[in-house]
Amino acid sequence: MRVLVVSTPVGSLGSGQGGGVEITLSSLVAGLLERGHQLTVLAGEGSVLPPRCARAELWTVAGVDQPSWQHQPREAAVQIPTGSLLSQLWRRVLKEQSRFDLILNLGYDWLPLWLTPSTSTPLAHLVSMGSVSLAMDQVIAEVSQGYPDHLAFHTAAQAADFQLSQPPILLGNGFDLHRYRFNPSPDAQLGWAGRIAPEKGLEDAAAAAAQLGLPLVVMGLAADPAYAARVEASVPAGTIRWRGFLTTDALQAELGRCRALLNTPKWNEAFGNVVVEAMACGVPVASYRRGGPSELIREGLNGALADPDAVTSLVAAAQRAMALERQDCRHWAEQHGSIERFAERVEGWLQTLLKARSC
Ligand code: UDP
């Protein structure tokens, strides 16, 4: 297949602004290349791809970022800023589409979903978030009515947010596990990783770490610096050790040194990349029982689940998680979170869609 993969209209690949979509894209592209497909990636200016994606062609366009849907009110109208990156990306798609068998959209945005019936090359969407906007819910429901095979999701918990006309196609996610080293001997510290934004609930992880008397190493882009400052002020000085936004190499080294990862989503987390990345380093995860992480964590094997938004329950889950075998976490990630398995599932989905289209 000749596949055009369209990235998020928020930031460039490698900046961290796109959150989990950045890793999803590189895993998907690397995995499909290795299965013999031809990949072109269309993304914001300044984007870089990891070495494993070197055989993909990278096209970049400049433009103004989309405001993130998850930071708008649920009822917000669709916004297209002047000089928008989103419109530049999709102008290029429409111009070049005849060169491809399939277009695969990874951006969580109204415009590409709305375009689904109108492209001459089939347009498929891997939806990267749960429900955060009525306008997005509506357009996803419309695509599901007319083009159900064109939609896929990461987890059942995420897909359950939407009104779908058939059982969802679920793909999970995949990681380049060679890049995550197993660390059998952690330091006396806990970890937290992700975009530092209210939907990620860092304040609860900080409170739990303070109660456990362990420092919390925080890895990620301070998408909302005022929020980060409020969290820091809410716990005793020295509880949080800020590491900033790290490359995957630096991230996995820091993760490996943690006794457990705390994961505290305040929203219906679509997947939870950092959960599997931590496990790949041998780090058990204590998470709220909410969204994707509740499907990834096997209590007593690779982590522990806590009642959502309950810090006391999170503290108890962290204690259970720290007692687990680190090797079991790595093993689970190898079984369920590899690029190879993810790419097989993506390929199966895209080939079914193309076959159905040619019938
Ligand atoms: N991440 C990173 N460096 C950091 C912290 C996070 O590269 O310092 C990446 C991490 O590898 C993960 C992504 O940011 O893939 C966050 O994805 P997740 O699914 O956990 O949350 P999202 O941001 O998509 O809501």
PDB file of N, CA and C in Angstrom, residues 274-324:
ATOM      1  N   VAL A 274       2.383   6.342  28.184  1.00  0.00           N
ATOM      2  CA  VAL A 274       3.435   6.292  29.210  1.00  0.00           C
ATOM      3  C   VAL A 274       3.289   5.057  30.105  1.00  0.00           C
ATOM      4  N   VAL A 275       2.081   4.517  30.170  1.00  0.00           N
ATOM      5  CA  VAL A 275       1.857   3.299  30.976  1.00  0.00           C
ATOM      6  C   VAL A 275       2.685   2.145  30.396  1.00  0.00           C
ATOM      7  N   VAL A 276       2.591   1.954  29.081  1.00  0.00           N
ATOM      8  CA  VAL A 276       3.325   0.837  28.458  1.00  0.00           C
ATOM      9  C   VAL A 276       4.822   1.149  28.397  1.00  0.00           C
ATOM     10  N   GLU A 277       5.168   2.411  28.178  1.00  0.00           N
ATOM     11  CA  GLU A 277       6.593   2.774  28.130  1.00  0.00           C
ATOM     12  C   GLU A 277       7.261   2.478  29.479  1.00  0.00           C
ATOM     13  N   ALA A 278       6.563   2.789  30.572  1.00  0.00           N
ATOM     14  CA  ALA A 278       7.114   2.493  31.899  1.00  0.00           C
ATOM     15  C   ALA A 278       7.270   0.983  32.064  1.00  0.00           C
ATOM     16  N   MET A 279       6.227   0.228  31.715  1.00  0.00           N
ATOM     17  CA  MET A 279       6.302  -1.233  31.872  1.00  0.00           C
ATOM     18  C   MET A 279       7.472  -1.803  31.071  1.00  0.00           C
ATOM     19  N   ALA A 280       7.724  -1.214  29.884  1.00  0.00           N
ATOM     20  CA  ALA A 280       8.821  -1.712  29.044  1.00  0.00           C
ATOM     21  C   ALA A 280      10.167  -1.557  29.754  1.00  0.00           C
ATOM     22  N   CYS A 281      10.256  -0.618  30.682  1.00  0.00           N
ATOM     23  CA  CYS A 281      11.503  -0.435  31.457  1.00  0.00           C
ATOM     24  C   CYS A 281      11.473  -1.258  32.740  1.00  0.00           C
ATOM     25  N   GLY A 282      10.400  -2.012  32.943  1.00  0.00           N
ATOM     26  CA  GLY A 282      10.281  -2.827  34.154  1.00  0.00           C
ATOM     27  C   GLY A 282       9.601  -2.101  35.297  1.00  0.00           C
ATOM     28  N   VAL A 283       8.897  -1.018  34.980  1.00  0.00           N
ATOM     29  CA  VAL A 283       8.312  -0.185  36.036  1.00  0.00           C
ATOM     30  C   VAL A 283       6.810  -0.464  36.162  1.00  0.00           C
ATOM     31  N   PRO A 284       6.350  -0.966  37.313  1.00  0.00           N
ATOM     32  CA  PRO A 284       4.916  -1.174  37.506  1.00  0.00           C
ATOM     33  C   PRO A 284       4.184   0.162  37.584  1.00  0.00           C
ATOM     34  N   VAL A 285       2.893   0.141  37.241  1.00  0.00           N
ATOM     35  CA  VAL A 285       2.137   1.394  37.154  1.00  0.00           C
ATOM     36  C   VAL A 285       0.956   1.378  38.116  1.00  0.00           C
ATOM     37  N   ALA A 286       0.820   2.455  38.879  1.00  0.00           N
ATOM     38  CA  ALA A 286      -0.378   2.646  39.703  1.00  0.00           C
ATOM     39  C   ALA A 286      -1.207   3.725  39.018  1.00  0.00           C
ATOM     40  N   SER A 287      -2.433   3.377  38.650  1.00  0.00           N
ATOM     41  CA  SER A 287      -3.242   4.322  37.873  1.00  0.00           C
ATOM     42  C   SER A 287      -4.681   4.339  38.362  1.00  0.00           C
ATOM     43  N   TYR A 288      -5.342   5.453  38.098  1.00  0.00           N
ATOM     44  CA  TYR A 288      -6.790   5.485  38.285  1.00  0.00           C
ATOM     45  C   TYR A 288      -7.444   4.485  37.335  1.00  0.00           C
ATOM     46  N   ARG A 289      -8.523   3.863  37.808  1.00  0.00           N
ATOM     47  CA  ARG A 289      -9.276   2.908  36.991  1.00  0.00           C
ATOM     48  C   ARG A 289     -10.163   3.710  36.026  1.00  0.00           C
ATOM     49  N   ARG A 290      -9.567   4.182  34.954  1.00  0.00           N
ATOM     50  CA  ARG A 290     -10.286   5.087  34.053  1.00  0.00           C
ATOM     51  C   ARG A 290      -9.619   4.993  32.676  1.00  0.00           C
ATOM     52  N   GLY A 291     -10.422   4.861  31.618  1.00  0.00           N
ATOM     53  CA  GLY A 291      -9.899   4.902  30.254  1.00  0.00           C
ATOM     54  C   GLY A 291      -8.923   3.781  29.949  1.00  0.00           C
ATOM     55  N   GLY A 292      -8.049   4.038  28.964  1.00  0.00           N
ATOM     56  CA  GLY A 292      -7.103   3.032  28.476  1.00  0.00           C
ATOM     57  C   GLY A 292      -6.293   2.340  29.575  1.00  0.00           C
ATOM     58  N   PRO A 293      -5.717   3.093  30.544  1.00  0.00           N
ATOM     59  CA  PRO A 293      -4.887   2.420  31.549  1.00  0.00           C
ATOM     60  C   PRO A 293      -5.622   1.290  32.266  1.00  0.00           C
ATOM     61  N   SER A 294      -6.949   1.400  32.414  1.00  0.00           N
ATOM     62  CA  SER A 294      -7.675   0.332  33.112  1.00  0.00           C
ATOM     63  C   SER A 294      -7.718  -0.936  32.264  1.00  0.00           C
ATOM     64  N   GLU A 295      -7.457  -0.829  30.956  1.00  0.00           N
ATOM     65  CA  GLU A 295      -7.384  -2.024  30.102  1.00  0.00           C
ATOM     66  C   GLU A 295      -5.956  -2.553  29.989  1.00  0.00           C
ATOM     67  N   LEU A 296      -4.976  -1.718  30.327  1.00  0.00           N
ATOM     68  CA  LEU A 296      -3.566  -2.114  30.173  1.00  0.00           C
ATOM     69  C   LEU A 296      -3.017  -2.726  31.451  1.00  0.00           C
ATOM     70  N   ILE A 297      -3.564  -2.321  32.579  1.00  0.00           N
ATOM     71  CA  ILE A 297      -3.022  -2.777  33.863  1.00  0.00           C
ATOM     72  C   ILE A 297      -3.721  -4.053  34.313  1.00  0.00           C
ATOM     73  N   ARG A 298      -2.912  -5.073  34.588  1.00  0.00           N
ATOM     74  CA  ARG A 298      -3.414  -6.318  35.170  1.00  0.00           C
ATOM     75  C   ARG A 298      -3.002  -6.289  36.631  1.00  0.00           C
ATOM     76  N   GLU A 299      -4.005  -6.126  37.485  1.00  0.00           N
ATOM     77  CA  GLU A 299      -3.743  -6.039  38.926  1.00  0.00           C
ATOM     78  C   GLU A 299      -2.915  -7.249  39.368  1.00  0.00           C
ATOM     79  N   GLY A 300      -1.863  -6.987  40.114  1.00  0.00           N
ATOM     80  CA  GLY A 300      -1.027  -8.073  40.630  1.00  0.00           C
ATOM     81  C   GLY A 300       0.031  -8.543  39.652  1.00  0.00           C
ATOM     82  N   LEU A 301       0.024  -8.045  38.414  1.00  0.00           N
ATOM     83  CA  LEU A 301       1.027  -8.473  37.433  1.00  0.00           C
ATOM     84  C   LEU A 301       1.924  -7.302  37.009  1.00  0.00           C
ATOM     85  N   ASN A 302       1.293  -6.265  36.435  1.00  0.00           N
ATOM     86  CA  ASN A 302       2.102  -5.151  35.922  1.00  0.00           C
ATOM     87  C   ASN A 302       1.718  -3.812  36.557  1.00  0.00           C
ATOM     88  N   GLY A 303       0.833  -3.856  37.541  1.00  0.00           N
ATOM     89  CA  GLY A 303       0.453  -2.600  38.177  1.00  0.00           C
ATOM     90  C   GLY A 303      -0.734  -2.766  39.085  1.00  0.00           C
ATOM     91  N   ALA A 304      -1.305  -1.642  39.499  1.00  0.00           N
ATOM     92  CA  ALA A 304      -2.428  -1.662  40.441  1.00  0.00           C
ATOM     93  C   ALA A 304      -3.358  -0.506  40.093  1.00  0.00           C
ATOM     94  N   LEU A 305      -4.661  -0.746  40.300  1.00  0.00           N
ATOM     95  CA  LEU A 305      -5.656   0.266  39.930  1.00  0.00           C
ATOM     96  C   LEU A 305      -6.274   0.887  41.179  1.00  0.00           C
ATOM     97  N   ALA A 306      -6.538   2.186  41.079  1.00  0.00           N
ATOM     98  CA  ALA A 306      -7.089   2.937  42.214  1.00  0.00           C
ATOM     99  C   ALA A 306      -8.427   3.545  41.807  1.00  0.00           C
ATOM    100  N   ASP A 307      -9.247   3.863  42.813  1.00  0.00           N
ATOM    101  CA  ASP A 307     -10.514   4.535  42.522  1.00  0.00           C
ATOM    102  C   ASP A 307     -10.199   5.919  41.935  1.00  0.00           C
ATOM    103  N   PRO A 308     -10.892   6.279  40.842  1.00  0.00           N
ATOM    104  CA  PRO A 308     -10.598   7.560  40.208  1.00  0.00           C
ATOM    105  C   PRO A 308     -10.689   8.732  41.177  1.00  0.00           C
ATOM    106  N   ASP A 309      -9.719   9.602  41.124  1.00  0.00           N
ATOM    107  CA  ASP A 309      -9.670  10.868  41.866  1.00  0.00           C
ATOM    108  C   ASP A 309      -9.547  10.689  43.385  1.00  0.00           C
ATOM    109  N   ALA A 310      -9.195   9.489  43.837  1.00  0.00           N
ATOM    110  CA  ALA A 310      -9.075   9.236  45.278  1.00  0.00           C
ATOM    111  C   ALA A 310      -7.597   9.029  45.619  1.00  0.00           C
ATOM    112  N   VAL A 311      -6.978  10.033  46.240  1.00  0.00           N
ATOM    113  CA  VAL A 311      -5.536   9.975  46.493  1.00  0.00           C
ATOM    114  C   VAL A 311      -5.193   8.843  47.464  1.00  0.00           C
ATOM    115  N   THR A 312      -6.055   8.604  48.472  1.00  0.00           N
ATOM    116  CA  THR A 312      -5.767   7.525  49.428  1.00  0.00           C
ATOM    117  C   THR A 312      -5.703   6.181  48.699  1.00  0.00           C
ATOM    118  N   SER A 313      -6.635   5.974  47.778  1.00  0.00           N
ATOM    119  CA  SER A 313      -6.654   4.730  47.015  1.00  0.00           C
ATOM    120  C   SER A 313      -5.415   4.648  46.109  1.00  0.00           C
ATOM    121  N   LEU A 314      -4.974   5.799  45.594  1.00  0.00           N
ATOM    122  CA  LEU A 314      -3.777   5.833  44.745  1.00  0.00           C
ATOM    123  C   LEU A 314      -2.530   5.475  45.561  1.00  0.00           C
ATOM    124  N   VAL A 315      -2.476   5.955  46.789  1.00  0.00           N
ATOM    125  CA  VAL A 315      -1.337   5.641  47.672  1.00  0.00           C
ATOM    126  C   VAL A 315      -1.276   4.122  47.889  1.00  0.00           C
ATOM    127  N   ALA A 316      -2.430   3.524  48.165  1.00  0.00           N
ATOM    128  CA  ALA A 316      -2.468   2.065  48.396  1.00  0.00           C
ATOM    129  C   ALA A 316      -2.072   1.326  47.115  1.00  0.00           C
ATOM    130  N   ALA A 317      -2.550   1.813  45.960  1.00  0.00           N
ATOM    131  CA  ALA A 317      -2.210   1.165  44.677  1.00  0.00           C
ATOM    132  C   ALA A 317      -0.702   1.275  44.427  1.00  0.00           C
ATOM    133  N   ALA A 318      -0.107   2.411  44.754  1.00  0.00           N
ATOM    134  CA  ALA A 318       1.341   2.580  44.544  1.00  0.00           C
ATOM    135  C   ALA A 318       2.109   1.585  45.412  1.00  0.00           C
ATOM    136  N   GLN A 319       1.623   1.379  46.636  1.00  0.00           N
ATOM    137  CA  GLN A 319       2.309   0.414  47.524  1.00  0.00           C
ATOM    138  C   GLN A 319       2.217  -1.002  46.942  1.00  0.00           C
ATOM    139  N   ARG A 320       1.051  -1.360  46.429  1.00  0.00           N
ATOM    140  CA  ARG A 320       0.909  -2.705  45.819  1.00  0.00           C
ATOM    141  C   ARG A 320       1.808  -2.814  44.579  1.00  0.00           C
ATOM    142  N   ALA A 321       1.823  -1.743  43.778  1.00  0.00           N
ATOM    143  CA  ALA A 321       2.597  -1.770  42.526  1.00  0.00           C
ATOM    144  C   ALA A 321       4.091  -1.939  42.812  1.00  0.00           C
ATOM    145  N   MET A 322       4.587  -1.245  43.841  1.00  0.00           N
ATOM    146  CA  MET A 322       6.031  -1.284  44.119  1.00  0.00           C
ATOM    147  C   MET A 322       6.492  -2.676  44.539  1.00  0.00           C
ATOM    148  N   ALA A 323       5.539  -3.520  44.972  1.00  0.00           N
ATOM    149  CA  ALA A 323       5.907  -4.881  45.422  1.00  0.00           C
ATOM    150  C   ALA A 323       5.940  -5.880  44.258  1.00  0.00           C
ATOM    151  N   LEU A 324       5.589  -5.446  43.048  1.00  0.00           N
ATOM    152  CA  LEU A 324       5.476  -6.398  41.936  1.00  0.00           C
ATOM    153  C   LEU A 324       6.835  -6.706  41.307  1.00  0.00           C
TER     154      LEU A 324
END
